[in-house]
Tab-separated table of C-alpha atoms in Angstrom:
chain	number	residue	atom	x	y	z
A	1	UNK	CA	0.000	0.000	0.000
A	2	UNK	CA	1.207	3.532	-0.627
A	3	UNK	CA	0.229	5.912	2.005
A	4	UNK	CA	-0.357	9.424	-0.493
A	5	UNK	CA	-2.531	6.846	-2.519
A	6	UNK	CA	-4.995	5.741	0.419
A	7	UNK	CA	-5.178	8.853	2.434
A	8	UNK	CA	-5.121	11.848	-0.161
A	9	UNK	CA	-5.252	14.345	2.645
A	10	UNK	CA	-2.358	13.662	3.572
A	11	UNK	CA	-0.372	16.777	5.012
A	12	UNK	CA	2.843	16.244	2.375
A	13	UNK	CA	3.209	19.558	0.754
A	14	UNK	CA	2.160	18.899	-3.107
A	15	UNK	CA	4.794	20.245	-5.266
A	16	UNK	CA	4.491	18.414	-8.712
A	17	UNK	CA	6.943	21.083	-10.509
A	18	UNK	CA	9.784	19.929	-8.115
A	19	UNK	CA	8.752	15.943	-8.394
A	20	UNK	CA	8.088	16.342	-12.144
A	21	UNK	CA	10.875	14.682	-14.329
A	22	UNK	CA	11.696	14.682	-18.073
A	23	UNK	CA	10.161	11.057	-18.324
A	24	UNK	CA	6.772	12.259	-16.825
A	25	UNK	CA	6.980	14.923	-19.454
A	26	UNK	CA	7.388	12.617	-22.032
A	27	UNK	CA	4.991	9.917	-20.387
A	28	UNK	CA	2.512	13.120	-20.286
A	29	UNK	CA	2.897	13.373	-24.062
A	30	UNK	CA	2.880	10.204	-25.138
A	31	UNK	CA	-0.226	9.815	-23.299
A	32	UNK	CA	-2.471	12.780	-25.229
A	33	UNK	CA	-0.435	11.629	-28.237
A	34	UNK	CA	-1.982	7.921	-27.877
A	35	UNK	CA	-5.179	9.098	-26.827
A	36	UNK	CA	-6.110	11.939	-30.078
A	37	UNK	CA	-4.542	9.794	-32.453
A	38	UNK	CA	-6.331	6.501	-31.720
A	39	UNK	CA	-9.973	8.002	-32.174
A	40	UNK	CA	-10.003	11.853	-33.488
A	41	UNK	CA	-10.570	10.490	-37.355
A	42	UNK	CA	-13.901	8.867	-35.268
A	43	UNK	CA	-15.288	12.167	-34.244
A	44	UNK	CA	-14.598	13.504	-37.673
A	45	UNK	CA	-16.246	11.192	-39.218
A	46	UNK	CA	-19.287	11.157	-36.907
A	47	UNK	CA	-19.542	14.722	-37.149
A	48	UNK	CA	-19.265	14.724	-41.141
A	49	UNK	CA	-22.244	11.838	-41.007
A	50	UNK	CA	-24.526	13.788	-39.319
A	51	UNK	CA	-23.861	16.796	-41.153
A	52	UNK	CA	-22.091	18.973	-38.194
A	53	UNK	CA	-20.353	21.900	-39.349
A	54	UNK	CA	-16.462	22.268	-39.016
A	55	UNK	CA	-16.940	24.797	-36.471
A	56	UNK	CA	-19.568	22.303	-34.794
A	57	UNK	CA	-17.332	19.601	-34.963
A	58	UNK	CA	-14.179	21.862	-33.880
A	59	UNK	CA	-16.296	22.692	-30.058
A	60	UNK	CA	-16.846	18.923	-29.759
A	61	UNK	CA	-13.148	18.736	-29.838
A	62	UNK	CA	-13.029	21.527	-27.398
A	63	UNK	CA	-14.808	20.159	-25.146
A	64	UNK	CA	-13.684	17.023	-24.970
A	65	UNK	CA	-9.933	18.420	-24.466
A	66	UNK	CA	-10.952	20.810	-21.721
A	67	UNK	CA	-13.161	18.516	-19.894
A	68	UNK	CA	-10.458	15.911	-20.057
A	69	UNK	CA	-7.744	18.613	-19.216
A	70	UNK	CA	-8.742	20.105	-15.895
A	71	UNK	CA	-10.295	16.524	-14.872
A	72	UNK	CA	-6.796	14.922	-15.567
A	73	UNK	CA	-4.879	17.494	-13.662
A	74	UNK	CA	-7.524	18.542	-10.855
A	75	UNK	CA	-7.887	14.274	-9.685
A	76	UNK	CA	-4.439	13.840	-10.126
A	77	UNK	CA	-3.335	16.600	-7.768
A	78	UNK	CA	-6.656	16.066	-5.588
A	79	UNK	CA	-5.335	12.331	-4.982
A	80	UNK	CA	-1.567	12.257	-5.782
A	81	UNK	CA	-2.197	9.929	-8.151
A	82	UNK	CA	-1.695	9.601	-11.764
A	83	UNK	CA	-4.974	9.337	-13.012
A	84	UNK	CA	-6.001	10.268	-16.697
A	85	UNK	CA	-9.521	10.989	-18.208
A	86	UNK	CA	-10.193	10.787	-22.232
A	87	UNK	CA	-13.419	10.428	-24.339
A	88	UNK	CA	-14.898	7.095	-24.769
A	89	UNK	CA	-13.622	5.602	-28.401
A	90	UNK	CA	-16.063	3.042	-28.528
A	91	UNK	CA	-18.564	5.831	-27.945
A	92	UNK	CA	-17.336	7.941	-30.807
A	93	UNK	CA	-17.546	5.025	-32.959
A	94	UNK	CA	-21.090	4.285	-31.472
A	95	UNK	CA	-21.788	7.447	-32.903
A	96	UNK	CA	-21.163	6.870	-36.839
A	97	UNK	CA	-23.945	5.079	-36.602
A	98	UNK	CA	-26.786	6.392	-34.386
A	99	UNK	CA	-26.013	10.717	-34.880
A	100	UNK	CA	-27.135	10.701	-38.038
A	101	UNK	CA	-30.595	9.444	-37.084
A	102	UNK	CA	-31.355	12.782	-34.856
A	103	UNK	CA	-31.315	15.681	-34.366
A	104	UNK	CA	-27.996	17.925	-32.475
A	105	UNK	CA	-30.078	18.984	-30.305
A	106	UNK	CA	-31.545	15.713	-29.490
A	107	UNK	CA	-27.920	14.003	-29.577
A	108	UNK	CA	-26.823	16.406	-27.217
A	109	UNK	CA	-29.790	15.469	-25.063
A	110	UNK	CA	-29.197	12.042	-25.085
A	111	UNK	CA	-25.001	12.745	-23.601
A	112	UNK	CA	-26.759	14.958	-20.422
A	113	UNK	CA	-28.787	11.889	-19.940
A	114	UNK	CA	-25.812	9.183	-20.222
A	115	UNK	CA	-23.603	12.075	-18.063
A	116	UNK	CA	-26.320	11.737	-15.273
A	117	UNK	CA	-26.368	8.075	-15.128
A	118	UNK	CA	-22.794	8.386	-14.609
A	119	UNK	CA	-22.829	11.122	-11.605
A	120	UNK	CA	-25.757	8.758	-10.167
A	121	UNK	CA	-23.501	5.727	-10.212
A	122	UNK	CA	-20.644	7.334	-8.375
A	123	UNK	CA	-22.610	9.387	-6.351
A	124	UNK	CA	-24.152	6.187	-4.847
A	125	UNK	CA	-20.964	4.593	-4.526
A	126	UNK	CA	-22.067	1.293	-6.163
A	127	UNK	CA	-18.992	1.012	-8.554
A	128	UNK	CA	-17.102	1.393	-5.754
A	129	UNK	CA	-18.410	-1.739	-4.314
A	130	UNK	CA	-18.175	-3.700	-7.209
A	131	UNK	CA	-14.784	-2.693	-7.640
A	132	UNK	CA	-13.525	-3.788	-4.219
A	133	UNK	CA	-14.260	-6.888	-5.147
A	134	UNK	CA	-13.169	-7.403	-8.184
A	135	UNK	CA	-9.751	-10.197	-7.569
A	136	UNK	CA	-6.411	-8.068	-8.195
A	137	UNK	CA	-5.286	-11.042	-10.917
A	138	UNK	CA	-8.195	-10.582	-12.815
A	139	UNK	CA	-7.656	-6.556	-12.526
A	140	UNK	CA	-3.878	-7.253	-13.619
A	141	UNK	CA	-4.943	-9.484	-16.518
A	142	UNK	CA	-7.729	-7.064	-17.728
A	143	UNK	CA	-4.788	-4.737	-17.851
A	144	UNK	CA	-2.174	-6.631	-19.819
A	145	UNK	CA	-5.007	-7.695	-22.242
A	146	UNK	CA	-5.881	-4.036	-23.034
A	147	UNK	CA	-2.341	-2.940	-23.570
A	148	UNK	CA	-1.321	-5.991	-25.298
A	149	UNK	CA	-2.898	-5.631	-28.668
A	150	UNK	CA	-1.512	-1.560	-28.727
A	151	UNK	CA	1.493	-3.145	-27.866
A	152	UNK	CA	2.114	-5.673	-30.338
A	153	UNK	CA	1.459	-2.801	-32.876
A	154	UNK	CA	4.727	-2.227	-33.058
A	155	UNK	CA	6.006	-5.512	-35.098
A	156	UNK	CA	2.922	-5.082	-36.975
A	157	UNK	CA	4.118	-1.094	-38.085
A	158	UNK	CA	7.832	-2.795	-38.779
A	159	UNK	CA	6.215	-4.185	-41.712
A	160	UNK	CA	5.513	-0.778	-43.586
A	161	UNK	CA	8.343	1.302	-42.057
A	162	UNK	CA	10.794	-1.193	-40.807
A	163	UNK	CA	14.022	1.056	-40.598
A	164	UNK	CA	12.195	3.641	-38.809
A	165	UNK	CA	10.592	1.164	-36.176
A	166	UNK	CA	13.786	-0.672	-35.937
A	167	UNK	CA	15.832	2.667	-35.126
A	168	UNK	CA	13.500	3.540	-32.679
A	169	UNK	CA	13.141	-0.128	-31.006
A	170	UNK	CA	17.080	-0.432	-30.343
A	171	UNK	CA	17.456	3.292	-29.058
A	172	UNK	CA	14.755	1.847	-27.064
A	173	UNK	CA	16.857	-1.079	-26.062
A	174	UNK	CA	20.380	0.243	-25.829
A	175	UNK	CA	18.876	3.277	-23.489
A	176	UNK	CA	16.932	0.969	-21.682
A	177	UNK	CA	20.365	-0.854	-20.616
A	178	UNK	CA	22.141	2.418	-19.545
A	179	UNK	CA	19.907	4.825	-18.503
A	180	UNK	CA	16.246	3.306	-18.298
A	181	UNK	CA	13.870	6.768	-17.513
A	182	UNK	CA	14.990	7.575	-20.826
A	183	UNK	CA	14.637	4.936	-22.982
A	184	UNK	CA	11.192	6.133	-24.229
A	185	UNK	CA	12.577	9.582	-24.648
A	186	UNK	CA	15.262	8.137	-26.745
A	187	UNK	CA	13.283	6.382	-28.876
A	188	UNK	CA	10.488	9.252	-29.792
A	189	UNK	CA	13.700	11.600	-31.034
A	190	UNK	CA	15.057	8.692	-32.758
A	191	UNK	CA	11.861	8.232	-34.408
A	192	UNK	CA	11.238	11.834	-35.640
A	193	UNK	CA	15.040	12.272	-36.468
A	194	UNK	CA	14.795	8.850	-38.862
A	195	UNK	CA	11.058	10.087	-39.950
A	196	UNK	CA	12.738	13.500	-41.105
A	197	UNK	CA	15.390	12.011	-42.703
A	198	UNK	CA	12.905	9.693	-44.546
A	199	UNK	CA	10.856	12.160	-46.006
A	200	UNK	CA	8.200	11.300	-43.554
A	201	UNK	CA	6.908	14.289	-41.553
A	202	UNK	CA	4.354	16.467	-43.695
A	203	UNK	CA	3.715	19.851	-42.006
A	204	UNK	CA	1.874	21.571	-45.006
A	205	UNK	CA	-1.055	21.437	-43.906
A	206	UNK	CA	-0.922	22.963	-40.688
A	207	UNK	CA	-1.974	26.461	-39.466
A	208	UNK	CA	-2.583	27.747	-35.805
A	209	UNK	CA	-6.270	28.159	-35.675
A	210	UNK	CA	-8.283	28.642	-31.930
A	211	UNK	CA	-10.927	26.335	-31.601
A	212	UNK	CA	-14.178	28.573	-30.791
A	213	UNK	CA	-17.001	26.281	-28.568
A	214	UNK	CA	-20.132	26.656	-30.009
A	215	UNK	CA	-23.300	26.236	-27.826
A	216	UNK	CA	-26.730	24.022	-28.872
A	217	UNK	CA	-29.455	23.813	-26.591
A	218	UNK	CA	-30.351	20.364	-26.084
A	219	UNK	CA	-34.033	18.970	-26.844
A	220	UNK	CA	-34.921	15.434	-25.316
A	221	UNK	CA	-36.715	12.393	-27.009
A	222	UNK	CA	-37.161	9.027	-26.006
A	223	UNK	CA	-35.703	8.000	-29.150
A	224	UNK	CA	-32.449	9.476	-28.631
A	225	UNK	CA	-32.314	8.197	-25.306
A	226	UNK	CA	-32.840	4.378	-26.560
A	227	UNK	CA	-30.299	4.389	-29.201
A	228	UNK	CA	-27.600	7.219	-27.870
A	229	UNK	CA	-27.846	7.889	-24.310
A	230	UNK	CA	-28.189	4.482	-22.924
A	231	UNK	CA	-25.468	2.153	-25.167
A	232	UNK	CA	-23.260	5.440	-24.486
A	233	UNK	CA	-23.617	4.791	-20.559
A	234	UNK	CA	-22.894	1.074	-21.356
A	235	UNK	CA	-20.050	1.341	-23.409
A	236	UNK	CA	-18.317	4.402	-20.917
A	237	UNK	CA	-19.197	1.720	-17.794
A	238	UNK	CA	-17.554	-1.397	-19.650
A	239	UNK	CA	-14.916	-0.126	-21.878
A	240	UNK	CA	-13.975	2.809	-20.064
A	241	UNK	CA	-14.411	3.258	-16.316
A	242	UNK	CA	-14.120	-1.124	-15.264
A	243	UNK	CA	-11.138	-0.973	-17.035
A	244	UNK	CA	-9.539	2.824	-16.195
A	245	UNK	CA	-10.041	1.353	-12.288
A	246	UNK	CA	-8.708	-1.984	-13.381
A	247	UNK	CA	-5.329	-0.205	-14.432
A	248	UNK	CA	-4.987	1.942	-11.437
A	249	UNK	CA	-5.746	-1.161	-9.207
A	250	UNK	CA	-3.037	-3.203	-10.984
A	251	UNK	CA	-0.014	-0.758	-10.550
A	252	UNK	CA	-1.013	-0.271	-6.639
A	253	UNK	CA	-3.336	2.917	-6.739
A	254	UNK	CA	-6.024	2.580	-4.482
A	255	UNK	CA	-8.150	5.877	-5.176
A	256	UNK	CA	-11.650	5.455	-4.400
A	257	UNK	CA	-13.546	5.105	-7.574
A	258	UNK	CA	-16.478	6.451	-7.015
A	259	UNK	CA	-15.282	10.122	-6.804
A	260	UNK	CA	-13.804	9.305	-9.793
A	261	UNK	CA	-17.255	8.645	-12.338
A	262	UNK	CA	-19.139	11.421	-10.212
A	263	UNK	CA	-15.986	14.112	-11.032
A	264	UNK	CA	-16.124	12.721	-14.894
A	265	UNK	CA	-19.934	12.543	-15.103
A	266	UNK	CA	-20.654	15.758	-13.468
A	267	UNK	CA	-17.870	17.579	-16.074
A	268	UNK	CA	-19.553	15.571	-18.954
A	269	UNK	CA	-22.990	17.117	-18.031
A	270	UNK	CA	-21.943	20.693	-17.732
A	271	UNK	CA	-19.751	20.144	-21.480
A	272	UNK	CA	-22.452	18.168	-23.183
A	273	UNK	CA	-24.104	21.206	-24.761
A	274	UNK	CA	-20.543	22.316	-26.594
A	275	UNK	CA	-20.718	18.753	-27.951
A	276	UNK	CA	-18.950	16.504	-25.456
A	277	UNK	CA	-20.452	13.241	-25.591
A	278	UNK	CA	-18.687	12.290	-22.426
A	279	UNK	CA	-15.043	11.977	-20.051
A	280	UNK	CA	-14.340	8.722	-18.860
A	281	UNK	CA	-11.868	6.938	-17.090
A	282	UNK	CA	-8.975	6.573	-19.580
A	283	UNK	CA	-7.090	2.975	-19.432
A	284	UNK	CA	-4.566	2.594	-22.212
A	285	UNK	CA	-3.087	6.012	-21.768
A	286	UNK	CA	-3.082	5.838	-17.817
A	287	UNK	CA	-1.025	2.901	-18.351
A	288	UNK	CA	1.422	4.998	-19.418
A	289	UNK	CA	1.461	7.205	-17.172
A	290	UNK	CA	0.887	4.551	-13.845
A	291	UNK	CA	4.349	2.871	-15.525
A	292	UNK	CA	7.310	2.743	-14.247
A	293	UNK	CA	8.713	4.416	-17.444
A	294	UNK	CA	6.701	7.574	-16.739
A	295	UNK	CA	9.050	8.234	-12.960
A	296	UNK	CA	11.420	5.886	-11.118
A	297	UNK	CA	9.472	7.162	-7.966
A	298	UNK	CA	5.736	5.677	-7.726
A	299	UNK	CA	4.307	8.345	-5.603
A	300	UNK	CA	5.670	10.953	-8.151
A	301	UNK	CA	4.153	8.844	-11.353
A	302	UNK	CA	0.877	11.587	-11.240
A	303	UNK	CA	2.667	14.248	-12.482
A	304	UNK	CA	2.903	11.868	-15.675
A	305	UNK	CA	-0.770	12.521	-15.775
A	306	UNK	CA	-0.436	16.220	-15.014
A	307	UNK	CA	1.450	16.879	-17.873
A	308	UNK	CA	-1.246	15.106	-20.041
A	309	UNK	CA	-3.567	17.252	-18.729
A	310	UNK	CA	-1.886	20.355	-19.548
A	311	UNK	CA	-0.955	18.757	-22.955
A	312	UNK	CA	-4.844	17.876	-22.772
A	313	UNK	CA	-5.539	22.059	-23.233
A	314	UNK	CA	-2.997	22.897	-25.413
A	315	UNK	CA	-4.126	20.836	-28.345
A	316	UNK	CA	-8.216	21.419	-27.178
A	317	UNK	CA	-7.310	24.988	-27.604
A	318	UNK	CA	-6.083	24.415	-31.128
A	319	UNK	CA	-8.685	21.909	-31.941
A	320	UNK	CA	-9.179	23.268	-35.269
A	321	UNK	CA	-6.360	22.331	-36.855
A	322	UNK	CA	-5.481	19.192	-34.672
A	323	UNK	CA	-5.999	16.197	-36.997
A	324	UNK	CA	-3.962	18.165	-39.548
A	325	UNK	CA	-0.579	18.173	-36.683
A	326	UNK	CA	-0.982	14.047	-36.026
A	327	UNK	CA	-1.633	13.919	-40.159
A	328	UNK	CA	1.771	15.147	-40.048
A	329	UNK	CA	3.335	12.303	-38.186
A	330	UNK	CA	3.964	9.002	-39.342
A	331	UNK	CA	1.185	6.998	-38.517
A	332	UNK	CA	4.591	4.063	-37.361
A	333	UNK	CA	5.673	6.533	-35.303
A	334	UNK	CA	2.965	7.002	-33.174
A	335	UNK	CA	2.046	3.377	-32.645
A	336	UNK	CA	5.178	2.695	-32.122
A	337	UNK	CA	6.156	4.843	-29.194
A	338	UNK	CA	2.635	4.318	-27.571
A	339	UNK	CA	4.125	0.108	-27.656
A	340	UNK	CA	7.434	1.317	-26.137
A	341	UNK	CA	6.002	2.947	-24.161
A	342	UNK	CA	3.471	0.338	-22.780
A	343	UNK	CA	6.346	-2.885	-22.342
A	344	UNK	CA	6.508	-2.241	-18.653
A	345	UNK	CA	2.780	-2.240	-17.788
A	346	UNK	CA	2.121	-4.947	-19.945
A	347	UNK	CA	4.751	-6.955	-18.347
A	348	UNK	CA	4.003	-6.068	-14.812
A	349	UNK	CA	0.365	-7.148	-15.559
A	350	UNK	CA	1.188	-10.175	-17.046
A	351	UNK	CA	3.690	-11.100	-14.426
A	352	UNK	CA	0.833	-9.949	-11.326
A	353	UNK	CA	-2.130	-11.647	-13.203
A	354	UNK	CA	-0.322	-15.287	-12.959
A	355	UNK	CA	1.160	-15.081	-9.407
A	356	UNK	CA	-2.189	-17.148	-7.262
A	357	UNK	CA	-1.706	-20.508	-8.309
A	358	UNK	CA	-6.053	-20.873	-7.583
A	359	UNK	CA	-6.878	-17.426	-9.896
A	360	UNK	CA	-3.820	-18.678	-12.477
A	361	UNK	CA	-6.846	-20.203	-15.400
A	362	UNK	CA	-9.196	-17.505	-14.682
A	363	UNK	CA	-6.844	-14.694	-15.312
A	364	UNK	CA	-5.224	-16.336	-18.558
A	365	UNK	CA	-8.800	-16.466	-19.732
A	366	UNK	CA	-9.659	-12.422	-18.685
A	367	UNK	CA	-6.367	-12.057	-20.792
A	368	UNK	CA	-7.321	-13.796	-23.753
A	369	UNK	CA	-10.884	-12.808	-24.115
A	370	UNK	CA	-9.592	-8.993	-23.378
A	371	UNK	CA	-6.581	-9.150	-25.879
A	372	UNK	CA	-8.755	-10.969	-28.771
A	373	UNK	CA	-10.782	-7.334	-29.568
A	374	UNK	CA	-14.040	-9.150	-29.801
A	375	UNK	CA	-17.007	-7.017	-30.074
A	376	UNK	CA	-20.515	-8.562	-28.951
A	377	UNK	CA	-23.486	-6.416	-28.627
A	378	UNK	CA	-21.813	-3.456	-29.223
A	379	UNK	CA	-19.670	-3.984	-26.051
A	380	UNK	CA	-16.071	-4.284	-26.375
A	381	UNK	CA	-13.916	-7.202	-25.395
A	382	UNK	CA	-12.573	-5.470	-22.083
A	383	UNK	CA	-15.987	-6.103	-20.521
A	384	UNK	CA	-16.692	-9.445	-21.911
A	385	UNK	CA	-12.778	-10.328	-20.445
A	386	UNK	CA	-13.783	-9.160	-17.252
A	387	UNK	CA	-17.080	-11.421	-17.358
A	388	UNK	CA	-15.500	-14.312	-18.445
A	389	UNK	CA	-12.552	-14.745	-15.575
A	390	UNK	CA	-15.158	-13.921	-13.433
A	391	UNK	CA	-17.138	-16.802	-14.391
A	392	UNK	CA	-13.998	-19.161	-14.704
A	393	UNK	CA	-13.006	-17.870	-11.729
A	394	UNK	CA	-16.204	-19.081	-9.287
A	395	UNK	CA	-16.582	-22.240	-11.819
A	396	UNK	CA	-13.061	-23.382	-11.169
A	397	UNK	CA	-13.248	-22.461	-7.317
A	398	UNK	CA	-16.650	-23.372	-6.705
A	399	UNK	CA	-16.206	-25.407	-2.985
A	400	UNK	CA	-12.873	-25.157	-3.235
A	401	UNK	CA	-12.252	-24.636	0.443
A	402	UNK	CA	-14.131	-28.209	1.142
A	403	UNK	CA	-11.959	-29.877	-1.301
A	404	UNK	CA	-8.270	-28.312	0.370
């Protein structure tokens, strides 16, 4: 147990300037890095299908980034703890789908509504029950399992670009060996060095623009409800917050989580009618900033997730022109430092998921189920992970203290 994590009112004078390092900078970066560039297109694309304008589409971004920005660095401060917030993806995909079949105003409707169920849930504290007892191997596995696929991107990307993945893995490698808080570091100006070189960075298209948030009164329908607000509160419970605990839990952070969904709901609500269609719990960038690559110190790791906050603003504040700065990176690049970046976690997961001989089965399975990427009823595979260890887990155990 870590004693700033369990009692966050801790007298300790806060001073995350002076325990701030270059590798929570660059954890803090990598972080918003992984998080814009796995989904943005999404929103774009959601926004183009239901016939949003640009500056429409450029105050959803806003929103988002700001929301996510002063929730990132207000928790982490509030609890010492690195704890990062970021839109649901599978939400934004949810969206292709369902925007077009409403109206804005209805659409933004149907986020207050999913925002609300979220306050109610942590406001009651029942996740926080249900967390508590969730088993830490099946916590550990859900982790490694979400990370795993992002990490094995990087021998998939060596495929297209394989001198500038392979320059960046052995900086990664040879740093790692001498001087392991930068290894990560090493590796990102490896990779834009070699990317320059190559031809590969394309700034043209980018201009400074400020992103301008754009106000829509929302208008509430029953249909909107049914096929927006409610699979949005499903997918932010399952793919977003069970997991963004899950991560937390596995590298030794014991926050209460229930502050956590009211801070994030409560934010979504009062952002909804700019266009946010909700701040979750993030879990794949936390990782990287709960790792041990983000500060050698693991009461100092949240100023990982301060940084990604303030990165968080920055590009919200520019959200204009946004996709058009990732467009200009290598798309190798990116998924390559997010893998680098991810090793440790991944291993530590791995490594804490198989250590009880009686949960061993149970958490392979979480791990499998999580890692495969299935989809079934529009609920992602972290969920269905979760469910299935769970079940393997009481199956395998069933009177097991009769039979010892």
């Amino acid at each position: 147990m870590h004693p700033r994590t369990e009692n966050p009112a801790a007298p300790a004078r806060l001073r995350p300037l002076a325990d701030s390092s270059p590798s929570a900078v660059v954890a803090g970066f990598i972080a918003m890095l992984t998080g814009y560039t796995s989904s943005l297109v999404l929103m774009f694309q959601a926004g183009q299908a239901a016939g949003l304008s640009n500056a429409q589409i450029s105050s959803w971004i806003w929103a988002l980034s700001i929301g996510m920005a002063i929730t990132t660095v207000g928790l982490s401060l509030r609890y010492r703890t690195p704890i990062v917030v970021a839109w649901s993806t599978p939400g934004a995909a949810l969206l292709i789908t369902s925007l077009p079949g409403v109206s804005y105003g209805e659409a933004i409707g149907a986020f207050i509504i999913c925002a609300l169920l979220l306050s109610l849930v942590g406001l009651t504290g029942g996740f926080e029950r249900l967390m508590r007892r969730l088993p830490g191997s099946l916590a550990s596995a859900l982790l490694a399992g979400i990370l795993f696929k992002i990490g094995s991107e990087i021998f998939i990307a060596a495929q297209h670009r394989t001198s500038l993945v392979l320059a960046m893995f052995f900086s990664y490698l040879l740093l790692k060996r001498l001087q392991p808080r930068y290894a990560v570091l090493a590796a990102l100006v490896v990779g834009c060095v070699v990317a320059a070189a190559l031809g590969l960075l394309d700034f043209r298209g980018f201009e400074f623009a400020l992103a301008k948030p754009v106000w829509t009164s929302p208008e509430f329908s029953l249909t909107a409800v049914i096929s927006i607000g409610i699979p949005l509160f499903v997918v932010a419970m399952a793919s977003q917050n069970i997991p963004g605990i899950a991560v937390l839990r596995a590298d030794g952070y014991q926050v209460p989580a229930s502050p956590l969904i009211s801070v994030t709901g409560i934010a979504s609500v009062l952002l909804a009618p700019f266009g946010s269609h909700g701040i979750n719990l993030a879990a794949i960038s936390a990782a990287i900033c709960t790792g041990s690559h983000a500060h050698e110190d693991r009461d100092k790791r949240y100023t990982a997730a301060v940084w990604c906050g303030l990165f968080y603003g920055a590009a919200g504040t520019f959200g204009a022109t946004l996709a058009a700065l990732f467009a200009a990176l290598p798309k190798e690049l990116v998924l390559s430092i997010a893998a680098l970046a991810l090793f440790g976690s991944i291993g530590s997961g791995l490594t804490a998921a198989m250590h009880e001989a009686k949960e061993r089965e149970a958490a392979l399975i979480t791990f499998m189920v999580t890692a495969s990427g299935m989809t079934l009823l529009s609920i992602g595979s972290a969920f269905w992970g979760l469910i299935a260890g769970v079940l393997t887990l009481l199956i395998l155990n069933w009177g097991g203290e009769k039979q010892n």
